Structures are given as structure tokens and as C-alpha cells.
Short mmCIF file of C-alpha atoms in Angstrom, two decimals:
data_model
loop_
_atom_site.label_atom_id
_atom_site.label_comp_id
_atom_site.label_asym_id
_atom_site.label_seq_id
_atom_site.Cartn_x
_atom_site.Cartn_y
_atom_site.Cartn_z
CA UNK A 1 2.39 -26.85 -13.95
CA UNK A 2 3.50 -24.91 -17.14
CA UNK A 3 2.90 -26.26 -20.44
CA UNK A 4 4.98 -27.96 -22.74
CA UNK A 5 5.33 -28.34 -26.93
CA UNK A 6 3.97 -31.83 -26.69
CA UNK A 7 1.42 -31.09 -24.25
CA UNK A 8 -0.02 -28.99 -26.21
CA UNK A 9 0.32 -31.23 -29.57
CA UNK A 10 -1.29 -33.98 -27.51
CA UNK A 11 -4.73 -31.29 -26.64
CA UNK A 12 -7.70 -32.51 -28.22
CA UNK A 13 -11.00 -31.17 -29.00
CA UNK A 14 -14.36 -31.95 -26.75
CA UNK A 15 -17.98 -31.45 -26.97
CA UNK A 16 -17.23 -27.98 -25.54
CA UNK A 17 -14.49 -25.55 -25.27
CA UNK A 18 -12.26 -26.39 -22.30
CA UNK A 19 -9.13 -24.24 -21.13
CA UNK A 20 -5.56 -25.46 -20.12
CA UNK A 21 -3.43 -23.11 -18.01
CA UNK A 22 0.32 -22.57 -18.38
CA UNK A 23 0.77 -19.89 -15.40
CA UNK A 24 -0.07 -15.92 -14.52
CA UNK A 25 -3.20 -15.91 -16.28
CA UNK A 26 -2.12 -17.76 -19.80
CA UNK A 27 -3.98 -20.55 -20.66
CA UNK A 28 -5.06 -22.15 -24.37
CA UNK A 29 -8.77 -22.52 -24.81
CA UNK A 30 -9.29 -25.74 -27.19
CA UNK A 31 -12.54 -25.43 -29.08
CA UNK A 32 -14.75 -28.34 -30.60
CA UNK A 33 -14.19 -27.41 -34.14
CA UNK A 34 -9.94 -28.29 -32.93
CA UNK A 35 -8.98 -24.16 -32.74
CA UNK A 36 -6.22 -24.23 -30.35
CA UNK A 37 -6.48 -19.87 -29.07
CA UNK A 38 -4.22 -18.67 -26.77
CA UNK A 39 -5.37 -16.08 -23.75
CA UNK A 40 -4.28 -14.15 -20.68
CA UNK A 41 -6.75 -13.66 -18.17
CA UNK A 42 -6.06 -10.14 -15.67
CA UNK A 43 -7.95 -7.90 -13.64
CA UNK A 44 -8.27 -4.30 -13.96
CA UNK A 45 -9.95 -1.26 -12.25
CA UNK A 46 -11.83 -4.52 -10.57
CA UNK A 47 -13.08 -5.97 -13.64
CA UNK A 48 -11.88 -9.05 -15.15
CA UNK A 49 -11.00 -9.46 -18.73
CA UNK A 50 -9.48 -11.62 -21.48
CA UNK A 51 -6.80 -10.68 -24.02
CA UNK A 52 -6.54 -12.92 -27.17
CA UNK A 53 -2.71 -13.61 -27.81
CA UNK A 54 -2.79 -15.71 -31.45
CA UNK A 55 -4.04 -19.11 -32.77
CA UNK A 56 -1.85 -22.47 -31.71
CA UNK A 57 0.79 -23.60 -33.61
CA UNK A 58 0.88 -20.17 -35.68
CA UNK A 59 1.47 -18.94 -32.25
CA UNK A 60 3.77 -21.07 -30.30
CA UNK A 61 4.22 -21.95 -27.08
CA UNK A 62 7.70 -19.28 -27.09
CA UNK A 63 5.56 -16.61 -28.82
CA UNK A 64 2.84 -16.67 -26.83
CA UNK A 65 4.44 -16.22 -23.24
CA UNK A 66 6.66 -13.16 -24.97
CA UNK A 67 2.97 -11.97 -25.65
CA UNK A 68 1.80 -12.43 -21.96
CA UNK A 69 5.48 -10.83 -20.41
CA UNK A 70 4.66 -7.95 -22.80
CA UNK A 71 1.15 -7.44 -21.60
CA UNK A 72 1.99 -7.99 -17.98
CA UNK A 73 4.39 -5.36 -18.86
CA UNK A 74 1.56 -2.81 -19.67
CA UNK A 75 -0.61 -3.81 -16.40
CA UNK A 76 2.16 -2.88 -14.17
CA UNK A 77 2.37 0.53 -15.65
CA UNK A 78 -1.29 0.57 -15.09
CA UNK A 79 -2.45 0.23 -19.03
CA UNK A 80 -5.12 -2.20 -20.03
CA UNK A 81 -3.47 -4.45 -22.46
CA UNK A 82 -6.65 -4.73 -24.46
CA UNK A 83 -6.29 -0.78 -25.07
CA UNK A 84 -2.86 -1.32 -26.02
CA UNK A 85 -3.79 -3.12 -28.81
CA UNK A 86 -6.74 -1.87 -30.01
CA UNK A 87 -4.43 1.49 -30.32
CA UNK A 88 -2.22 -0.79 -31.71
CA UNK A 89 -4.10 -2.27 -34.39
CA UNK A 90 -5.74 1.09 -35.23
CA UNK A 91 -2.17 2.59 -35.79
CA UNK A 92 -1.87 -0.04 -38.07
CA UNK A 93 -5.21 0.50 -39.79
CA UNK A 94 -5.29 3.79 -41.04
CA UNK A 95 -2.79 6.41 -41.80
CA UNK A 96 -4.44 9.04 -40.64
CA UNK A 97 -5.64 8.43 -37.44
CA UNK A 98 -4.32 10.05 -34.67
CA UNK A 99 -2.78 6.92 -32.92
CA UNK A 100 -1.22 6.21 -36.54
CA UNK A 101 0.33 9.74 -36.47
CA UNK A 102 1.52 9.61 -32.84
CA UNK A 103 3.62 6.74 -33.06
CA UNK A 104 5.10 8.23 -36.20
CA UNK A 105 5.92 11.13 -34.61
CA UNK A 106 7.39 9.44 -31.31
CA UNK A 107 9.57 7.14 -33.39
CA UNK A 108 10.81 10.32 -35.60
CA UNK A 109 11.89 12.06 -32.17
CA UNK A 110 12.54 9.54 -29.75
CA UNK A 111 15.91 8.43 -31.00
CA UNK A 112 17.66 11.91 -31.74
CA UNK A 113 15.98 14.27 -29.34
CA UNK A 114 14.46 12.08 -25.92
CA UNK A 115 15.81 10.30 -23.78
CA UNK A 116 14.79 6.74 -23.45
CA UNK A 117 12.63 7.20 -20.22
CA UNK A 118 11.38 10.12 -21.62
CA UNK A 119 9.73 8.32 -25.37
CA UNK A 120 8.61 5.84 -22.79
CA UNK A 121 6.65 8.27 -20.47
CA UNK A 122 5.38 10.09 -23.46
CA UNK A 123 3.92 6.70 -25.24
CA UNK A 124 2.92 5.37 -21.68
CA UNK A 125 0.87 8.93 -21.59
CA UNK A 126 -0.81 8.63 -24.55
CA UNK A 127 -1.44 4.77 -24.44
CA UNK A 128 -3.66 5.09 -21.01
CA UNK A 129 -5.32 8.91 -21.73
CA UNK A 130 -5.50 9.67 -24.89
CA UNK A 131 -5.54 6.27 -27.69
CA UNK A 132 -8.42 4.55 -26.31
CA UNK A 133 -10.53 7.77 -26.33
CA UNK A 134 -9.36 9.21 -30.13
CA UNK A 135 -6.77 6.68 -31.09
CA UNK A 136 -8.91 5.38 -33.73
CA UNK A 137 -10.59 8.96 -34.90
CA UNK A 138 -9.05 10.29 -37.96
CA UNK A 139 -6.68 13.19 -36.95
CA UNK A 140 -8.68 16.04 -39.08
CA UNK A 141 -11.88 15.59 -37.75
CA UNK A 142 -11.21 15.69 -34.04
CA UNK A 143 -12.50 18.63 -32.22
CA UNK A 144 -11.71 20.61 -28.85
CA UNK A 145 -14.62 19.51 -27.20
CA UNK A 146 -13.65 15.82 -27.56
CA UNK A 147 -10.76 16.71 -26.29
CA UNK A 148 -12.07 18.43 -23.52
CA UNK A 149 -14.20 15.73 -22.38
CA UNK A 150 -11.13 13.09 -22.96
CA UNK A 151 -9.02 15.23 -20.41
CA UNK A 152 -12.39 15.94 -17.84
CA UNK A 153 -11.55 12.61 -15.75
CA UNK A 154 -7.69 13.56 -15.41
CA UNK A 155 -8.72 16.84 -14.10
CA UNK A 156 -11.48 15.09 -11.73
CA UNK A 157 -8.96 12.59 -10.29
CA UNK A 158 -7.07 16.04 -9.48
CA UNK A 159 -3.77 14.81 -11.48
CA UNK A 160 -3.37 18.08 -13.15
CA UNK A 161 0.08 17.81 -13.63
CA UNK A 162 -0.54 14.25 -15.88
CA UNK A 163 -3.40 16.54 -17.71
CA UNK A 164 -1.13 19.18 -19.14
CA UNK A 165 1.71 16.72 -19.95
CA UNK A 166 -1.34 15.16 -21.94
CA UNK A 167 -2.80 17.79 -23.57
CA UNK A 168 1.20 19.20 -24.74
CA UNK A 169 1.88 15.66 -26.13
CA UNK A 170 -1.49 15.86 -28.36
CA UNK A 171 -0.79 19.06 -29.47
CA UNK A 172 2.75 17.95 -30.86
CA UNK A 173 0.93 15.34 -32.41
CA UNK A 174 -1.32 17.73 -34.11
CA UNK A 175 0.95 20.22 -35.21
CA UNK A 176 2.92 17.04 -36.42
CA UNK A 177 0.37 16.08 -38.92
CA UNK A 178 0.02 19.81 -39.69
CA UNK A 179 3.75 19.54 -40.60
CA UNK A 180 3.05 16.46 -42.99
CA UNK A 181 -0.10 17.60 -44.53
CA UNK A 182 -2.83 15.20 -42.46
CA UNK A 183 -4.50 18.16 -40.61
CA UNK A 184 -4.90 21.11 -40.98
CA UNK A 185 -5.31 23.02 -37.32
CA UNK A 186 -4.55 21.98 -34.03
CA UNK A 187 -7.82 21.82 -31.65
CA UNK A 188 -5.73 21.67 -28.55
CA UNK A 189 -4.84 25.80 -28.96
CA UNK A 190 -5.47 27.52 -25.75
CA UNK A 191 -7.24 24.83 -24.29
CA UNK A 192 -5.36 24.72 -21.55
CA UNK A 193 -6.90 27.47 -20.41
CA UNK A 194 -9.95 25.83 -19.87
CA UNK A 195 -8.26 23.67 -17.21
CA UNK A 196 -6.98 25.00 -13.49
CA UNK A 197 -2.98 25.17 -13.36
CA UNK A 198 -1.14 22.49 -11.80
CA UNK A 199 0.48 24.25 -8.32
CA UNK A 200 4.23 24.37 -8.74
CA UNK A 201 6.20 23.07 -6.21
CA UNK A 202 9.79 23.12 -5.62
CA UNK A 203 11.70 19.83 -4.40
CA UNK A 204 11.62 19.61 -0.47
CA UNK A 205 15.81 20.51 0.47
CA UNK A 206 17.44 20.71 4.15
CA UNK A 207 20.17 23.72 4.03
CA UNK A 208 20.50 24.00 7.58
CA UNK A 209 23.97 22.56 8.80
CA UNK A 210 22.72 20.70 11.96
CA UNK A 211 20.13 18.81 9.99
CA UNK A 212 22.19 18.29 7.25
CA UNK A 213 24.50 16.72 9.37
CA UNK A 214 22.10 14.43 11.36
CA UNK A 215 20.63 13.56 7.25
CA UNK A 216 24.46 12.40 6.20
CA UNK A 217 25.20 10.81 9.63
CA UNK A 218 21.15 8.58 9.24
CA UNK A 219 22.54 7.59 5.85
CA UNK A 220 25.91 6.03 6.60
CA UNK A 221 24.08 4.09 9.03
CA UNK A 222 21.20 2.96 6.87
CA UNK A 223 20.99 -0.82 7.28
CA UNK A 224 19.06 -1.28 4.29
CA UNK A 225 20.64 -2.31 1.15
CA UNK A 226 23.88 -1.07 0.22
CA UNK A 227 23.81 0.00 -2.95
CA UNK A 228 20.55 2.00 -2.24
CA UNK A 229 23.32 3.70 0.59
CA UNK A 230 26.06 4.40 -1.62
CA UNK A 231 23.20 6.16 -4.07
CA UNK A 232 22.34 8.07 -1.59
CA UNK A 233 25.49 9.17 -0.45
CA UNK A 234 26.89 9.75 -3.56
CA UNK A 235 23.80 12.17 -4.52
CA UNK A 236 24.64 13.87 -1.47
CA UNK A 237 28.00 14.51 -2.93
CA UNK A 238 28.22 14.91 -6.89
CA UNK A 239 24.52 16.46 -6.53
CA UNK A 240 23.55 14.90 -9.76
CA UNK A 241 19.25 14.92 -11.07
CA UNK A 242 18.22 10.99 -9.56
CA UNK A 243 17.81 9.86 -13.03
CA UNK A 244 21.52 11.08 -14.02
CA UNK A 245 23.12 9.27 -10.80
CA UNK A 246 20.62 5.79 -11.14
CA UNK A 247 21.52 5.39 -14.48
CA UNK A 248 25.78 5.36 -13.99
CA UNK A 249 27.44 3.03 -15.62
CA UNK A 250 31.00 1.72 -14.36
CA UNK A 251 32.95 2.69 -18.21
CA UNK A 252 31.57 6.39 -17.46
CA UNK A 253 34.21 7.33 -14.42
CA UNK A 254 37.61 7.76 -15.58
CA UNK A 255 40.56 7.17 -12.63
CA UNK A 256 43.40 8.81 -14.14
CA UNK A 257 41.54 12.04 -14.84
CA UNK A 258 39.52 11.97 -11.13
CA UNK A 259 36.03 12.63 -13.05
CA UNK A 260 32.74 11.07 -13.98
CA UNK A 261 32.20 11.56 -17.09
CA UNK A 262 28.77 11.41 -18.73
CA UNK A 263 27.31 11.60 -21.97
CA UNK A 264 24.84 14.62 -23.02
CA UNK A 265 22.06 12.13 -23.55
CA UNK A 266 21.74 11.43 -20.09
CA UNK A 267 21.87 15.22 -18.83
CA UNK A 268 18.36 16.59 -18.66
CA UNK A 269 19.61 20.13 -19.64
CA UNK A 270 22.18 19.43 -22.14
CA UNK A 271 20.41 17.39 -24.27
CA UNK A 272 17.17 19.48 -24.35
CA UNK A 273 20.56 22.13 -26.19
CA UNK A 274 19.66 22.44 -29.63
CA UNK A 275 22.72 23.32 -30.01
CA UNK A 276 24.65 20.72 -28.51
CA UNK A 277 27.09 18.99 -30.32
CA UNK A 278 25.88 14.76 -29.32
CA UNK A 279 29.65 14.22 -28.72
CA UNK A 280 29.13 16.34 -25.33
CA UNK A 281 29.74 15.36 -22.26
CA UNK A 282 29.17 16.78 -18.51
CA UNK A 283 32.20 16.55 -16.28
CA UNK A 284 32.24 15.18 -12.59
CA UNK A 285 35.29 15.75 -10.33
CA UNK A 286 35.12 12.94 -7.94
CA UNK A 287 36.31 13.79 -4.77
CA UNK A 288 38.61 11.36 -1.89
CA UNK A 289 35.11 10.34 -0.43
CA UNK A 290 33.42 9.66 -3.73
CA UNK A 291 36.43 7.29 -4.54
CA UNK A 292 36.06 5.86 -1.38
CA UNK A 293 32.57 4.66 -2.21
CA UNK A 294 33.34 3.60 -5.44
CA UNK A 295 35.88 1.29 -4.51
CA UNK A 296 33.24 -0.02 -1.87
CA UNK A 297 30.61 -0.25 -4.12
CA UNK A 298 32.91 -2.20 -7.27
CA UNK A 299 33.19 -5.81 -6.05
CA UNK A 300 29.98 -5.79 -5.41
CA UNK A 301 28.29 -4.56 -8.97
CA UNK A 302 31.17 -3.99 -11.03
CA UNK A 303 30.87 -7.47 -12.99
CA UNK A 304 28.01 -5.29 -14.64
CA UNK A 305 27.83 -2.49 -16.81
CA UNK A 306 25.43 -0.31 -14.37
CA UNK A 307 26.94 0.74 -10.83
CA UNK A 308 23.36 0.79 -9.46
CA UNK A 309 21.59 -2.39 -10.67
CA UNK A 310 18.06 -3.03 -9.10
CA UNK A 311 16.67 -5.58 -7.60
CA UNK A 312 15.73 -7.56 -10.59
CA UNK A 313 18.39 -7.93 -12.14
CA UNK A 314 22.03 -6.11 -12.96
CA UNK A 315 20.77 -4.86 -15.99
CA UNK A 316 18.47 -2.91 -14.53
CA UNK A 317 18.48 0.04 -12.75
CA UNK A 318 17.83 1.29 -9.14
CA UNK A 319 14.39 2.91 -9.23
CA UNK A 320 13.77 6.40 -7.92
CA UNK A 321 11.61 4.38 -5.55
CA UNK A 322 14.04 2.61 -3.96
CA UNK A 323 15.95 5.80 -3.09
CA UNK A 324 12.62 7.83 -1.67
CA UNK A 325 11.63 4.82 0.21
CA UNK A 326 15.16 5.00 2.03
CA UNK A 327 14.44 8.48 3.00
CA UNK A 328 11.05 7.82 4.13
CA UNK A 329 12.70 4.54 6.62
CA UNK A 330 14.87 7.05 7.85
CA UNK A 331 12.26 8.89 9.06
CA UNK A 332 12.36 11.93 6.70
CA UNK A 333 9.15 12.61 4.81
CA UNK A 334 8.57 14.27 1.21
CA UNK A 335 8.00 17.68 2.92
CA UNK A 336 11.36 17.11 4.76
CA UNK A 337 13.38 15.64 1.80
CA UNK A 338 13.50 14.22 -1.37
CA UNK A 339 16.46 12.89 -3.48
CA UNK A 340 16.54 15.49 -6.09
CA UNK A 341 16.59 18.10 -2.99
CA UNK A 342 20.46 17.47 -2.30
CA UNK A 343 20.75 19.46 -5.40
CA UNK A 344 18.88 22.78 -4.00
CA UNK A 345 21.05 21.59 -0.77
CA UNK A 346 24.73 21.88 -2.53
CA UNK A 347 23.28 24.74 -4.27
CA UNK A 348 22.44 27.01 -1.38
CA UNK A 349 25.02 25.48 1.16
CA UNK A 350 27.76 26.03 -1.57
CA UNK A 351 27.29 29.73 -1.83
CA UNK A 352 25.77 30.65 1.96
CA UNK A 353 28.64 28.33 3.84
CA UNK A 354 31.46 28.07 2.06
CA UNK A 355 31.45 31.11 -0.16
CA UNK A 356 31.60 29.45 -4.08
CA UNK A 357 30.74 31.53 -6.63
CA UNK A 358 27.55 31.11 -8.17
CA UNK A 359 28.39 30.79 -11.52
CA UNK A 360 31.00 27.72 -10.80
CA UNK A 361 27.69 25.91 -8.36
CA UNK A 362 25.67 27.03 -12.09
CA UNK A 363 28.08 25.12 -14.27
CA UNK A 364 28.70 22.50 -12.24
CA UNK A 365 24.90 21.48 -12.06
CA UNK A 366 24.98 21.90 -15.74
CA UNK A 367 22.32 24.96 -15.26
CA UNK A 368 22.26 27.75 -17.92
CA UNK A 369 25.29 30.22 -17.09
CA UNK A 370 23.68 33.49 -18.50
CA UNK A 371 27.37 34.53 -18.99
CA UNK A 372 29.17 36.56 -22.40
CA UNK A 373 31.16 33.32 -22.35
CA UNK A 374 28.29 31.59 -23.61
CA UNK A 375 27.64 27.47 -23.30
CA UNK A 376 31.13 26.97 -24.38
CA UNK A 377 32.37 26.90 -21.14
CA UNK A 378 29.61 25.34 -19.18
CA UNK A 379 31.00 21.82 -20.21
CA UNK A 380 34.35 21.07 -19.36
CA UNK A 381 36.37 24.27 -18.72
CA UNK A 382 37.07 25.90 -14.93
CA UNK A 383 37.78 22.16 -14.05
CA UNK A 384 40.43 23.00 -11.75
CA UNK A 385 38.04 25.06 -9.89
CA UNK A 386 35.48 22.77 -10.36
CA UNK A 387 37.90 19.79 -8.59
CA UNK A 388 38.38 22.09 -5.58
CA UNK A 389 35.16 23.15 -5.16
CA UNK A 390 33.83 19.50 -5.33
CA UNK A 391 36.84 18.30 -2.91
CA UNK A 392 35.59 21.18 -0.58
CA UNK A 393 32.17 20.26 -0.54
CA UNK A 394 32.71 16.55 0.36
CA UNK A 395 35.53 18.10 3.35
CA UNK A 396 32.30 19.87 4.54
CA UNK A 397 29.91 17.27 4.64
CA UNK A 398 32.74 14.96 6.76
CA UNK A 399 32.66 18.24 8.90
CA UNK A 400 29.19 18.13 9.70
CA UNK A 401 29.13 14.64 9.91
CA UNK A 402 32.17 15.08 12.58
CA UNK A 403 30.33 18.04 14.18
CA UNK A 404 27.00 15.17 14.71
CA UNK A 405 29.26 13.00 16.58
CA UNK A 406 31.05 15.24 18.40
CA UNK A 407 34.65 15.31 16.72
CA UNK A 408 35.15 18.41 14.77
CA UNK A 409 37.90 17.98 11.84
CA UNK A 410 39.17 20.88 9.48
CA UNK A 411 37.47 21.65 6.32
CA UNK A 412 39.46 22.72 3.47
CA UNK A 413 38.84 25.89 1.52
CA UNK A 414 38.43 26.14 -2.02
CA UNK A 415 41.07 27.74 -3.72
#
């Protein structure tokens, strides 16, 4: 049973130390001498180990299960809470060190330049490669080959990708405390070299009508849960990035005006634009269909702010999970589709099938336009075109939907 304030008031000391459990691995240890300490038992990598969480009553009963959600928190993203916070308290410790310096950076750039999943893959990074290695090491006197031998079990495990998204983050860390007179080179220069290139690879797509068709027609009938089927069927027809549609919020799409609406610091590409002004915004037309699954979709989630809550809880989002694991019921695997892939899908099927000019597909995916016009226009003008073009595409889709089940209907043409 959980613990309670005067449960734990009532705890007294024995000949030995003795341990009282509230639930997931908390519990109080009560030590002769009448120290009340609170702890949270886990496993890790197969080993157990103990985290101390604070000294009863300085450390209440509230406190203390924050401190246990929080490192639960870490263990799920696959962090060892004890690394946390020895990172933590070495950040805290010295100035100079290079944990110290990395969360000063991340908190300078996090709030005007990242996104929030972004900061939080970034710290995440560092936290489980990089602060329990050189965390506490004073940022001028690490050396390449520390480095090097920090980043050798990455590059055994074969995650090369995670490596070089490593190995960037410390060098903006060095060149950070370069900037603010801690250090005065950066030993991560060129080493990247020293490590074998991640292998590119571009987001499975299907552009061939007939399987497109038999892709839509599997999704309308998904029996799983609906809001994971509306996600998918709107990606299929705004062609949004996963993280762009998952995060939608119901004040974003605007009736009167047909569009979606959404700020610049949810577009990957727009707010990576220096020169973007923050007020910004990339434009949706919504076609008959998407309206169709909005108003499906609104009794069910629109009490909340997000129009894709998760499954624990409406104020949190649909994971990218949950979408890929829909695919993967339906029977399509990652070398047959993937969520992001209905973008490469509108982009090709756009052009090759219904003739749209590449430059509108371009600005409508909120791509670079290398165009005299310039970035002025990417955001919100050939909107007309843009509604057509987006009404078009949905017409299709119903086409080869029609076409699966053996009742053709008329498409309309873009104007």
C-alpha cells in the first residue's frame, strides 16, 4: 500500500536500518541513528541500483514521488537516473565543465531557435553519451582522443547515425565556450572523419496508383483506434512531416478561410529560416474530405486543445509509434511504407499523374523554392492555386480508392 504523512511520522528507528515501500521502486530506509532517506530502487542494462532522492521531512512525502516520476521519466528514455544527476550536480559544480557549459548553451538556444522535441533530443543525447563520460572534465582540457574513445561504443553498437548527431552537439558545445572565453579550440574538428558515414536512406514511399489505392482503401478500414485512422488519413492528404500533423491543435484550422494554419515553430524548414519573421505561419488548404474528417474526429477530441491526443492522456500527443505500428498491422513494412513517405507520395504523384507544377508541390511542402521571387512567396501567396491543387489531390485519392472497389468517379482538374 502507498505511504502516507502520518505513516511516515509514526516510522521509528531499530537496531538496524529497515526499508518501507510506497510503490514502483520508492521506499524510505529508516536508519538507527532516526535518518529517515528516501530511495528508488530500478534496474538497468541488468544491473540493479539505488538512487538517493533527499532526507525525510526536508523531503516530503509530495517531493519525493515528483523525484521518482522524474527519474522514471529518464529510465524510459533509456538514461540511468544516477547519470542524470551526477551530470547534474557537476553542472552545478563548476563553471567550466563541459556539462556546466552544455546546459548553458541548450537553455540559450532552445527557446528562440529549437523546437521543443528538438532541445529534448539534443539534452537526451548528451545526458546518455556524452555527460557521464566528460560531463565532469573541465571543457579546456578535453582532448580528441577522449572523445574518440567516448564515441567507440556508439560506433560498435553500429548506431552511426546517433554518433554523428553526438559528436555535432559536442562540437557546438565547444565552439560555445570558445564564443564565451572557456576554451580555446574545439577537439571535435574533423573527427568525424575518423568514423564510417552513416548510409543515407530516403523514406520508403508507394507512387504507384494501384497500390496507392489498395494503401488508402487498408486505412479507411483500419479497426484500430480512430484517431490513429484519421492521422493517417489526413497525412495521406495535407502531406504534412509526422511531427507537424501529431502535434495539431484544434485553434490552428480556421473554417471560414478553408485552411490549417500553423505556426513557423512547428515547421521543420521554416523555423530552421534565419530569416524568418516568428510571426510566420505555413498555410493548409483543407480540402471537402479533410473537413469531412475533422468533423468526425471533433466530438471525439475536441474538448482538448490537441486533435491527436495519445493514449495517456489529451494533453499528450499521438506518438510517431502509434502511426508506424498502424502501418505495420496493415501489413505494410518499413521498406514498403512509412508515414513521412506520403510526402515523397504527393510529391511524385502530384507532378507524374495529375500534372502540378513543381514549384506549387515545392511551396506547398514548405521546401526551398529556388525561385527570383525569393521566400516571400513560399508562405501564403498562390493560395488559390494552392486550394485547387489540394482539392484535386484529395478528388484523386477518392478516385483510386473508387478504382480499388470497382466504382470509378471523376476526378477534378486543377485549374
Amino acid at each position: 500500500m502507498p505511504l502516507t504523512d502520518a505513516q511516515l511520522k509514526q516510522l521509528q528507528p531499530k537496531e538496524k536500518p529497515y526499508k518501507t515501500f510506497d510503490g514502483g521502486g520508492l521506499y524510505i530506509e529508516v536508519f538507527p541513528d532516526g535518518a529517515k532517506r528516501w530511495r528508488y530502487k530500478y534496474r538497468i542494462g541488468g544491473k540493479e541500483k539505488r538512487l538517493a532522492l533527499g532526507v525525510y521531512p526536508k523531503v516530503g512525502l509530495k517531493d519525493a514521488r515528483k523525484r521518482h516520476a522524474d527519474a522514471k521519466a529518464q529510465l524510459s528514455e533509456g538514461l540511468d537516473p544516477s547519470d542524470v544527476k551526477k551530470a547534474t550536480v557537476a553542472a552545478q559544480a563548476g563553471e567550466n565543465s563541459f556539462a556546466a557549459i552544455a546546459h548553458e548553451w541548450h537553455a540559450k538556444f532552445a527557446a528562440v531557435q529549437w523546437s521543443a522535441s528538438h532541445a529534448k533530443n539534443i539534452m537526451a543525447r548528451l545526458h546518455k553519451n556524452v555527460f557521464p563520460f566528460i560531463g565532469h572534465r573541465p571543457v579546456h582540457e578535453i582532448s580528441a582522443p577522449e572523445i574518440i574513445k567516448m564515441l567507440r561504443p556508439i560506433e560498435t553498437n553500429g548506431h552511426l547515425e546517433t554518433l554523428h548527431r553526438t559528436l555535432h552537439n559536442c562540437g557546438q558545445v565547444f565552439r560555445y565556450a570558445i564564443a564565451t572565453s572557456r576554451a580555446t579550440n574545439d577537439p571535435t574538428y574533423k573527427l568525424g572523419e575518423a568514423f564510417p558515414k552513416p548510409v543515407k536512406k530516403h523514406f520508403s514511399a508507394i507512387t504507384d496508383p494501384e497500390e496507392l489505392g489498395l494503401l488508402l482503401t487498408a486505412i479507411d478500414n483500419y479497426h484500430g483506434e480512430f484517431v490513429v485512422k484519421c492521422a493517417l488519413q489526413l497525412a495521406a492528404l495535407t502531406f504534412l512531416r509526422p511531427n507537424e500533423l501529431r502535434l495539431a491543435r484544434w485553434d490552428e484550422f480556421h473554417y471560414e478561410t478553408v485552411e490549417w494554419i500553423i505556426p513557423i515553430g512547428r515547421m521543420k524548414r521554416l523555423r530552421r529560416d534565419k530569416e524568418a519573421n516568428p510571426k510566420e505561419v505555413h498555410i493548409v488548404p483543407l480540402s471537402r474530405q479533410s473537413l469531412a474528417i475533422l468533423q468526425e474526429l471533433r466530438p471525439l477530441t475536441g474538448e482538448g486543445a490537441l486533435v491527436f491526443p495519445g493514449f495517456r492522456g489529451k494533453d499528450r500527443p499521438l506518438s510517431d509509434a502509434a502511426l508506424t505500428n498502424a502501418l505495420r498491422r496493415m501489413g505494410y513494412s518499413s521498406e514498403d511504407m512509412q508515414v513521412h513517405g506520403f510526402r515523397a507520395t504527393a510529391r511524385t504523384m502530384l507532378h507524374e499523374q495529375l500534372g502540378v507544377d513543381k514549384d506549387l508541390i515545392e511551396r506547398q511542402m514548405s521546401h526551398t523554392v529556388d525561385n527570383p521571387l525569393g521566400r516571400a512567396y513560399d508562405r501564403t501567396t498562390f493560395l488559390p492555386e494552392r486550394h485547387a491543387m489540394m482539392q484535386a489531390w484529395a478528388d484523386y485519392l477518392d478516385k483510386l480508392k473508387a478504382e480499388e472497389l470497382g466504382k470509378v468517379s471523376p476526378i477534378r482538374a486543377v485549374d
